[in-house]
Amino acid sequence: TYRDVDTFLRAMSMIPHIRGTWLRPSDHVLATHGTDGPTVTVPSNVRVVTSDGTRAGFLAALRACSVLVLPIPTGTLTAAGVSTLLDAMWLGKPVVISHCPAVDGMVPEAATVRFPPGNAKALADVLTTVERDAGLRMQLVAAGKAYVMKVGGEARLASDVLGIAHDLVSGK
């Protein structure tokens, strides 16, 4: 949800030597989850794959990618992209993401490469750098894995939610 598809497609058109895939949500998801369909032409170096909507299909697509790009729209105030970011880090994928509430002040700088939201040129530059720099990719993977291990999984989330609920009920 909340993806800036146009910025991704414009960036990819600037770097025709890099191949990418847009995992396109179904029309229903596009219409209801804050992602606008593209208003620009899909460049020839971008393959469009329509998601089957399943978790297994999503994880298969994520496993097949070499770098995850999360272009979050300008002005998004939610933690858009955070679960996808964590999945990618767990699977050992470098993550490129717009500056947004999901990462700024939350995810260590070393665990992602960030770019200004809506800035296709900056995204193209970042993707070129990530593609050319194997050391950077290795650093992103290592920092991402370390971050995922630190934040824990579902059990940790459930424990945190119960703790907050307990504090609210008991007036703490």
mmCIF file of C-alpha atoms in Angstrom, residues 40-138:
data_model
loop_
_atom_site.group_PDB
_atom_site.id
_atom_site.type_symbol
_atom_site.label_atom_id
_atom_site.label_comp_id
_atom_site.label_asym_id
_atom_site.label_seq_id
_atom_site.Cartn_x
_atom_site.Cartn_y
_atom_site.Cartn_z
ATOM 1 C CA VAL A 40 3.422 7.393 -17.116
ATOM 2 C CA THR A 41 4.419 4.729 -19.612
ATOM 3 C CA VAL A 42 6.079 1.621 -18.241
ATOM 4 C CA PRO A 43 9.630 1.654 -19.664
ATOM 5 C CA SER A 44 10.922 -1.373 -21.560
ATOM 6 C CA ASN A 45 13.378 -2.278 -18.772
ATOM 7 C CA VAL A 46 10.500 -2.819 -16.317
ATOM 8 C CA ARG A 47 8.582 -6.070 -16.300
ATOM 9 C CA VAL A 48 5.052 -5.859 -14.891
ATOM 10 C CA VAL A 49 3.933 -8.828 -12.810
ATOM 11 C CA THR A 50 0.417 -8.762 -11.387
ATOM 12 C CA SER A 51 0.306 -10.005 -7.821
ATOM 13 C CA ASP A 52 -1.906 -12.979 -7.103
ATOM 14 C CA GLY A 53 -2.664 -11.392 -3.730
ATOM 15 C CA THR A 54 -1.288 -14.265 -1.660
ATOM 16 C CA ARG A 55 1.476 -14.081 0.929
ATOM 17 C CA ALA A 56 3.241 -16.992 -0.782
ATOM 18 C CA GLY A 57 3.165 -15.187 -4.134
ATOM 19 C CA PHE A 58 4.463 -12.001 -2.564
ATOM 20 C CA LEU A 59 7.335 -13.800 -0.826
ATOM 21 C CA ALA A 60 8.237 -15.619 -4.044
ATOM 22 C CA ALA A 61 8.460 -12.278 -5.864
ATOM 23 C CA LEU A 62 10.520 -10.810 -3.026
ATOM 24 C CA ARG A 63 12.917 -13.771 -3.082
ATOM 25 C CA ALA A 64 13.414 -13.240 -6.829
ATOM 26 C CA CYS A 65 14.404 -9.587 -6.528
ATOM 27 C CA SER A 66 17.954 -8.360 -6.050
ATOM 28 C CA VAL A 67 17.010 -5.003 -4.464
ATOM 29 C CA LEU A 68 13.666 -3.942 -3.005
ATOM 30 C CA VAL A 69 12.506 -0.448 -3.951
ATOM 31 C CA LEU A 70 9.795 1.162 -1.838
ATOM 32 C CA PRO A 71 8.826 4.541 -3.321
ATOM 33 C CA ILE A 72 6.456 5.953 -0.707
ATOM 34 C CA PRO A 73 4.374 8.957 -1.873
ATOM 35 C CA THR A 74 5.154 12.443 -0.631
ATOM 36 C CA GLY A 75 3.097 13.323 2.439
ATOM 37 C CA THR A 76 2.358 9.755 3.526
ATOM 38 C CA LEU A 77 1.982 9.861 7.299
ATOM 39 C CA THR A 78 1.546 6.152 7.987
ATOM 40 C CA ALA A 79 4.290 3.564 8.438
ATOM 41 C CA ALA A 80 3.793 2.522 4.801
ATOM 42 C CA GLY A 81 6.206 -0.138 3.606
ATOM 43 C CA VAL A 82 7.408 -1.284 7.010
ATOM 44 C CA SER A 83 6.213 -4.901 6.813
ATOM 45 C CA THR A 84 7.561 -5.264 3.267
ATOM 46 C CA LEU A 85 10.844 -3.699 4.366
ATOM 47 C CA LEU A 86 11.139 -6.184 7.254
ATOM 48 C CA ASP A 87 10.332 -9.140 4.984
ATOM 49 C CA ALA A 88 13.022 -8.022 2.525
ATOM 50 C CA MET A 89 15.596 -7.565 5.265
ATOM 51 C CA TRP A 90 14.793 -10.993 6.677
ATOM 52 C CA LEU A 91 15.297 -12.489 3.206
ATOM 53 C CA GLY A 92 18.635 -10.692 2.812
ATOM 54 C CA LYS A 93 17.600 -8.102 0.251
ATOM 55 C CA PRO A 94 19.011 -4.561 0.138
ATOM 56 C CA VAL A 95 16.265 -1.973 0.620
ATOM 57 C CA VAL A 96 15.890 1.401 -1.113
ATOM 58 C CA ILE A 97 13.041 3.499 0.314
ATOM 59 C CA SER A 98 11.759 7.069 0.287
ATOM 60 C CA HIS A 99 12.304 9.129 3.403
ATOM 61 C CA CYS A 100 9.054 8.522 5.292
ATOM 62 C CA PRO A 101 7.655 7.839 8.789
ATOM 63 C CA ALA A 102 8.228 4.086 8.354
ATOM 64 C CA VAL A 103 11.998 4.542 8.450
ATOM 65 C CA ASP A 104 13.039 8.045 9.465
ATOM 66 C CA GLY A 105 14.002 7.903 13.125
ATOM 67 C CA MET A 106 12.997 4.231 13.281
ATOM 68 C CA VAL A 107 15.281 2.142 11.044
ATOM 69 C CA PRO A 108 19.058 2.605 11.265
ATOM 70 C CA GLU A 109 20.452 4.666 8.377
ATOM 71 C CA ALA A 110 22.912 1.856 7.570
ATOM 72 C CA ALA A 111 20.066 -0.613 6.943
ATOM 73 C CA THR A 112 18.514 1.213 3.964
ATOM 74 C CA VAL A 113 19.358 3.680 1.243
ATOM 75 C CA ARG A 114 16.882 6.548 1.253
ATOM 76 C CA PHE A 115 15.859 9.142 -1.285
ATOM 77 C CA PRO A 116 13.509 12.138 -1.220
ATOM 78 C CA PRO A 117 9.918 11.097 -1.941
ATOM 79 C CA GLY A 118 8.761 11.906 -5.447
ATOM 80 C CA ASN A 119 12.313 12.520 -6.706
ATOM 81 C CA ALA A 120 12.800 10.167 -9.662
ATOM 82 C CA LYS A 121 16.294 11.489 -10.443
ATOM 83 C CA ALA A 122 17.467 10.827 -6.877
ATOM 84 C CA LEU A 123 15.973 7.328 -7.027
ATOM 85 C CA ALA A 124 17.706 6.645 -10.354
ATOM 86 C CA ASP A 125 21.006 7.821 -8.864
ATOM 87 C CA VAL A 126 20.548 5.647 -5.767
ATOM 88 C CA LEU A 127 19.694 2.576 -7.837
ATOM 89 C CA THR A 128 22.755 3.113 -10.019
ATOM 90 C CA THR A 129 24.951 3.367 -6.918
ATOM 91 C CA VAL A 130 23.436 0.265 -5.315
ATOM 92 C CA GLU A 131 23.776 -1.693 -8.554
ATOM 93 C CA ARG A 132 27.466 -0.790 -8.949
ATOM 94 C CA ASP A 133 28.570 -1.141 -5.318
ATOM 95 C CA ALA A 134 28.685 -4.754 -4.086
ATOM 96 C CA GLY A 135 30.130 -3.606 -0.769
ATOM 97 C CA LEU A 136 27.161 -1.306 -0.188
ATOM 98 C CA ARG A 137 24.738 -4.123 -0.978
ATOM 99 C CA MET A 138 26.524 -6.405 1.494
#
